[in-house]
Coordinates of C-alpha atoms in Angstrom, one line a residue:
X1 CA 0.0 0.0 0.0
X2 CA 1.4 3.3 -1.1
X3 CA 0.0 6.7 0.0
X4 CA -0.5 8.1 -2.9
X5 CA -3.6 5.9 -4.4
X6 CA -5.8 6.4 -1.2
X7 CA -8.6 8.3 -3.2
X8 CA -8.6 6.0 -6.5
X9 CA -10.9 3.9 -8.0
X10 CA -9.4 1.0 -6.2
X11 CA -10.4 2.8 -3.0
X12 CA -13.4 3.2 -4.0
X13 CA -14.0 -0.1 -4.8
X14 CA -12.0 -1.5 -1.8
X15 CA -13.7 0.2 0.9
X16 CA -17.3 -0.1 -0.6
X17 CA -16.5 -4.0 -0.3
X18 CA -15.0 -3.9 3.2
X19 CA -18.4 -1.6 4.5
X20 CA -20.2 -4.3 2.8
X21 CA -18.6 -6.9 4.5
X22 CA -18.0 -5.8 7.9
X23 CA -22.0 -4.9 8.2
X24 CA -21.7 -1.1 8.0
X25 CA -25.4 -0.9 7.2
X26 CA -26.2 -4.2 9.3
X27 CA -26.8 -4.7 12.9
X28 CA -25.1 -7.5 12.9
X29 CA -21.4 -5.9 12.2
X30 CA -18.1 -7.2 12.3
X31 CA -15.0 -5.9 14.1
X32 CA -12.8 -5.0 11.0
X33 CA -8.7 -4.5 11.5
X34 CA -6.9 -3.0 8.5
X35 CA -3.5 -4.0 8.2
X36 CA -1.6 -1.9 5.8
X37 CA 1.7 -3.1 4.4
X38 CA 2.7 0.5 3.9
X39 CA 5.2 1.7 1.8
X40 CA 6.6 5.1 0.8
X41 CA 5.6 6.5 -2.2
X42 CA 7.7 5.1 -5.2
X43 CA 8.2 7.6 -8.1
X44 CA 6.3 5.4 -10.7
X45 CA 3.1 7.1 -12.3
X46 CA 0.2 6.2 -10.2
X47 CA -2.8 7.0 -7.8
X48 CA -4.5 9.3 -10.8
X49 CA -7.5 6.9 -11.5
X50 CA -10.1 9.8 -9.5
X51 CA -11.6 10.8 -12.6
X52 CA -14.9 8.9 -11.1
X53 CA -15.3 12.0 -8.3
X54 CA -16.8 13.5 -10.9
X55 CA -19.5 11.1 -11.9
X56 CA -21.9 11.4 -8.2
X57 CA -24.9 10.7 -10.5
X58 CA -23.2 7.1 -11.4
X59 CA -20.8 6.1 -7.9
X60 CA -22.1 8.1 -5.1
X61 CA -25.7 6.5 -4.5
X62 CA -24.0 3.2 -4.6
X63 CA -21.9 4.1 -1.1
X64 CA -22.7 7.5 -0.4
X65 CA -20.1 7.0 2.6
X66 CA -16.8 6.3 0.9
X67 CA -18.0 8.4 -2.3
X68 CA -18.4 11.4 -0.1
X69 CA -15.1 10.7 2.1
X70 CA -13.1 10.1 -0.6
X71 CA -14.1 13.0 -2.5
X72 CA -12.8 15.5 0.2
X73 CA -9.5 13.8 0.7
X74 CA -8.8 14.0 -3.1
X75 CA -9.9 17.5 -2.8
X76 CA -8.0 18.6 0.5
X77 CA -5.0 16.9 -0.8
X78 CA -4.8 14.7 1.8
X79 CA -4.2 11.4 0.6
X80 CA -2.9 8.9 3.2
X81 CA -4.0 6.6 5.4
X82 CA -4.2 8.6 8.2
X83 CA -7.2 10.5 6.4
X84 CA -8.7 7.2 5.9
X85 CA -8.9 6.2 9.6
X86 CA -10.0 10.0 10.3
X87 CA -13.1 9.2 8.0
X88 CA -14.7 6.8 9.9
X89 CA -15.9 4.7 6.9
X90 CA -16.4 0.9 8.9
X91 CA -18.8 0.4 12.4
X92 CA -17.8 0.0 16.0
X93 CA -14.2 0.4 16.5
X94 CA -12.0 -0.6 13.6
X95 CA -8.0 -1.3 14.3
X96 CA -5.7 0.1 12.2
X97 CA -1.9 -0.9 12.1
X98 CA 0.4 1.7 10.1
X99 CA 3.8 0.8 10.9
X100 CA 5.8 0.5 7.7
X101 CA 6.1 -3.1 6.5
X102 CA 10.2 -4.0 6.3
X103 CA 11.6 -2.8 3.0
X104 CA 15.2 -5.1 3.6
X105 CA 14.0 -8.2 3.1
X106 CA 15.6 -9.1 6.3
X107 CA 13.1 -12.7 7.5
X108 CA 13.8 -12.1 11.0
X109 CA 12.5 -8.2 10.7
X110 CA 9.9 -9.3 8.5
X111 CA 8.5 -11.9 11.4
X112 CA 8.9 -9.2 14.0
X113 CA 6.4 -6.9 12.2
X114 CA 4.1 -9.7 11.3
X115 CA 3.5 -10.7 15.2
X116 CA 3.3 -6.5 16.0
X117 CA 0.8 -6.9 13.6
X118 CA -1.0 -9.9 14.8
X119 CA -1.4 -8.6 18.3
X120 CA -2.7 -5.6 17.5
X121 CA -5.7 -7.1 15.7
X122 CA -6.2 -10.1 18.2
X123 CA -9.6 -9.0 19.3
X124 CA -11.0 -8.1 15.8
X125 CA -13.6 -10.1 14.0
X126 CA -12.5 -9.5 10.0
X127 CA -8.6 -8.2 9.3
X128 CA -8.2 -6.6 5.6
X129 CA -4.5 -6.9 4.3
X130 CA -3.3 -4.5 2.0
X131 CA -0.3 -5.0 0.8
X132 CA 1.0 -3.1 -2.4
X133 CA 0.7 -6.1 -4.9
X134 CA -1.0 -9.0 -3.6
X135 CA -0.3 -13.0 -2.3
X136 CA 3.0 -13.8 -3.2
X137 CA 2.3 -16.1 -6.0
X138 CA 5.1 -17.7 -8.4
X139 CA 4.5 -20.0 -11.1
X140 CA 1.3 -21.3 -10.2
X141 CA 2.5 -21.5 -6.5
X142 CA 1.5 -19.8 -3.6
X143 CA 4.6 -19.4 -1.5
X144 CA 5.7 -18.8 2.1
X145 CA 7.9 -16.4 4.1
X146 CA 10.8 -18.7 3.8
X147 CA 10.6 -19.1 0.1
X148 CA 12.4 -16.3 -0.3
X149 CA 13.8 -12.9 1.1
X150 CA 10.3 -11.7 2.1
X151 CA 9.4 -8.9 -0.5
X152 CA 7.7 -5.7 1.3
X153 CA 5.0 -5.6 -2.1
X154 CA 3.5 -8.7 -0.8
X155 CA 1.6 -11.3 1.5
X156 CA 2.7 -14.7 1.8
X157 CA 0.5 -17.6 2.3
X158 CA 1.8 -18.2 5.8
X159 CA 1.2 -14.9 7.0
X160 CA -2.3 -14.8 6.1
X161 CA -2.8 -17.9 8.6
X162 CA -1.3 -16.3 11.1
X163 CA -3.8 -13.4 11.2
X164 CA -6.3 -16.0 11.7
X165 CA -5.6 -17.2 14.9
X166 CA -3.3 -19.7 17.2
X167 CA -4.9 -23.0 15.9
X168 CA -5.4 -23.6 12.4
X169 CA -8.3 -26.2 12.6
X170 CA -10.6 -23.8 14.1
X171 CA -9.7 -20.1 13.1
X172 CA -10.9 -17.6 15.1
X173 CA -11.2 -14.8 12.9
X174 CA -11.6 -14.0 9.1
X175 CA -9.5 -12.9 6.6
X176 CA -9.4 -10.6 3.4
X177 CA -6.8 -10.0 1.2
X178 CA -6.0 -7.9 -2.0
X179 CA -4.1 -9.3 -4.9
X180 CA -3.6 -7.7 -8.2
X181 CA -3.4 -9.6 -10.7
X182 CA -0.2 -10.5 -12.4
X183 CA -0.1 -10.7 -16.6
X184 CA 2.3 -13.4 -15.8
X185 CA -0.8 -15.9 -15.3
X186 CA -4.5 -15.8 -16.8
X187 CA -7.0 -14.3 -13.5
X188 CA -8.7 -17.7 -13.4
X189 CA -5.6 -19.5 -13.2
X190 CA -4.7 -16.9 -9.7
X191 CA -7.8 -17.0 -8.5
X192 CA -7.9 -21.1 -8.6
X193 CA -4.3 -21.3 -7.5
X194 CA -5.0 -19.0 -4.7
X195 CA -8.3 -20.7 -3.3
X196 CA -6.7 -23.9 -3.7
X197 CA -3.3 -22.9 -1.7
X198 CA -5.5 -20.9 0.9
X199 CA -7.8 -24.5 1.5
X200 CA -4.9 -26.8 2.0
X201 CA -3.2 -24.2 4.6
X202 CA -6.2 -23.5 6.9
X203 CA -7.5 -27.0 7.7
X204 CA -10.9 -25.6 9.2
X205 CA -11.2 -23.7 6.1
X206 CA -15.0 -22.8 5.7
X207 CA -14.4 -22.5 2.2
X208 CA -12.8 -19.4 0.7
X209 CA -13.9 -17.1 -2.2
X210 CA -12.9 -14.6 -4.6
X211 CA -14.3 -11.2 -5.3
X212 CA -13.1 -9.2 -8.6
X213 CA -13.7 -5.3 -9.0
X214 CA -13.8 -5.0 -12.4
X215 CA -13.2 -0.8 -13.0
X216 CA -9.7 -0.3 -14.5
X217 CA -6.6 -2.1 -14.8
X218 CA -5.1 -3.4 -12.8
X219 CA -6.9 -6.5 -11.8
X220 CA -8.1 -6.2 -8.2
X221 CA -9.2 -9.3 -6.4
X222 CA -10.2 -10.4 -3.3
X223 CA -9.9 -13.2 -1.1
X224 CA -12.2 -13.9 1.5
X225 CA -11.1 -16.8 3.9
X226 CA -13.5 -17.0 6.5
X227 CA -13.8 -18.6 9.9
X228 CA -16.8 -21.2 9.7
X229 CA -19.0 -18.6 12.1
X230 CA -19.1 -16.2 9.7
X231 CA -19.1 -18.2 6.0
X232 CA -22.5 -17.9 5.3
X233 CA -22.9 -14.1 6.5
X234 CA -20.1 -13.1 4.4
X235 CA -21.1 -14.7 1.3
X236 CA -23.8 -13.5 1.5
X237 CA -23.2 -9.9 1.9
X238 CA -20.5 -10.4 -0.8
X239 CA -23.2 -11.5 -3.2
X240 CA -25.1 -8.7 -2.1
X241 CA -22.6 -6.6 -3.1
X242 CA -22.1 -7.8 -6.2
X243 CA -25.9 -6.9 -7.0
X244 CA -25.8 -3.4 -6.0
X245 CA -22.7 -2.6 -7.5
X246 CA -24.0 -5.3 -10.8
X247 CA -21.3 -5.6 -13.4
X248 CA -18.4 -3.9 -11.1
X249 CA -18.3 -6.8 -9.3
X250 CA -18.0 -10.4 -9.3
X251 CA -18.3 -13.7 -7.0
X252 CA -15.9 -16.6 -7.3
X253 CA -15.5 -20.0 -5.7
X254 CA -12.9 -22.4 -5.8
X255 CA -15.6 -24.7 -7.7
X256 CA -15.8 -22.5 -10.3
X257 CA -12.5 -22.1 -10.8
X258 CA -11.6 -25.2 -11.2

């Protein structure tokens, strides 16, 4: 996650889904924790896609909340995360962890972080990881810390568990993750290699699922691995979702993808 594309279309997008998921307009709400694997600001182009601020009539009456939020922190110029935690977008009383994630690839710093991070959202009931690129998949492989020198741009498969709870049979809280896609394999082929990976790691898996925001490139997807409490409420708000927003997004099981 990089500063400088709090405001954009993904935003949008990303936060709509996470009120939707969390019960923002339900009485029945969820804890949420935000865990953003924060990074400076690189100097690539980026973080321009707000040209939708300008379109209320089409995006604002389909989450009035974020539309109106992220609208004055384009306009303020005050595009961080900080202004995202100041706008109050998800119920109760979200957590928010925004210490940088470790940018030298250094496993022991990277683990350090990771249970900073894990403690701090204990007692929530949903945790949102954003990291800048997505799971850390290779080659049709989903792969773990030790793979490799952990890369800051990423989550590994490992990590997500761990944000799950102590004991992997019965996880005690669920999980969502963004990944965009890579051109380096179709969508279908990350969304089944993901679900599949995520399955065979959590072994009380309730059965995880996609959801794809379809406005601009690049790819944005998200995985939703809940804990079996909460499967069937947060399918079905996803699908919910996915009929208020109709064609901007989409639901996706590991059945299907297959």
């Amino acid at each position: 996650m990089q500063n400088k594309y709090v405001g954009d279309i993904g935003d949008y997008g990303k936060y709509s889904l996470l009120r939707a998921l969390s019960g923002a307009d339900d009485n029945e709400s969820l804890r949420l924790a935000v865990v953003w694997y924060l990074r400076p600001d690189d100097k690539k182009p980026g973080g321009n896609q707000t040209g939708y601020l300008g379109q209320p009539d089409k995006y604002a009456a389909l989450d009035p909340k974020v539309f109106n939020s992220l609208s004055k922190i384009v306009k303020l110029k005050r595009r961080n995360v900080r202004s995202v935690r100041k706008a109050r977008l998800f119920p109760g009383e979200p957590v928010y962890f925004e210490e940088w994630v470790p940018a030298n690839r250094k496993l022991a710093d990277r683990r350090e972080w990771l249970e900073r991070a894990v403690t701090d959202v204990a007692e929530c009931d949903l945790v949102f990881l954003d990291p800048d690129n997505g799971l850390r998949l290779y080659k049709g492989e989903g792969l773990r810390l030790e793979d490799e020198p952990p890369n800051s741009k990423h989550v590994y498969f490992d990590e997500v568990m761990h944000y799950m709870g102590p004991d992997k049979s019965v996880p005690d809280k669920s999980v969502v993750v963004i990944h965009h896609a890579t051109p380096m394999l179709s969508v279908d082929q990350q969304i089944a290699t993901a679900l599949a990976e995520i399955d065979r790691l959590v072994e009380g898996s309730a059965g995880a699922f996609a959801l794809r925001y379809h406005r601009f490139a690049p790819v944005r997807l998200f995985f939703v691995i809940p804990a079996d409490r909460d499967r069937n409420l947060l399918f079905a708000r996803a699908a919910e979702l996915c009929r208020v927003h109709g064609a901007d997004f989409s639901l996706h099981t590991r059945e299907q993808a297959a």
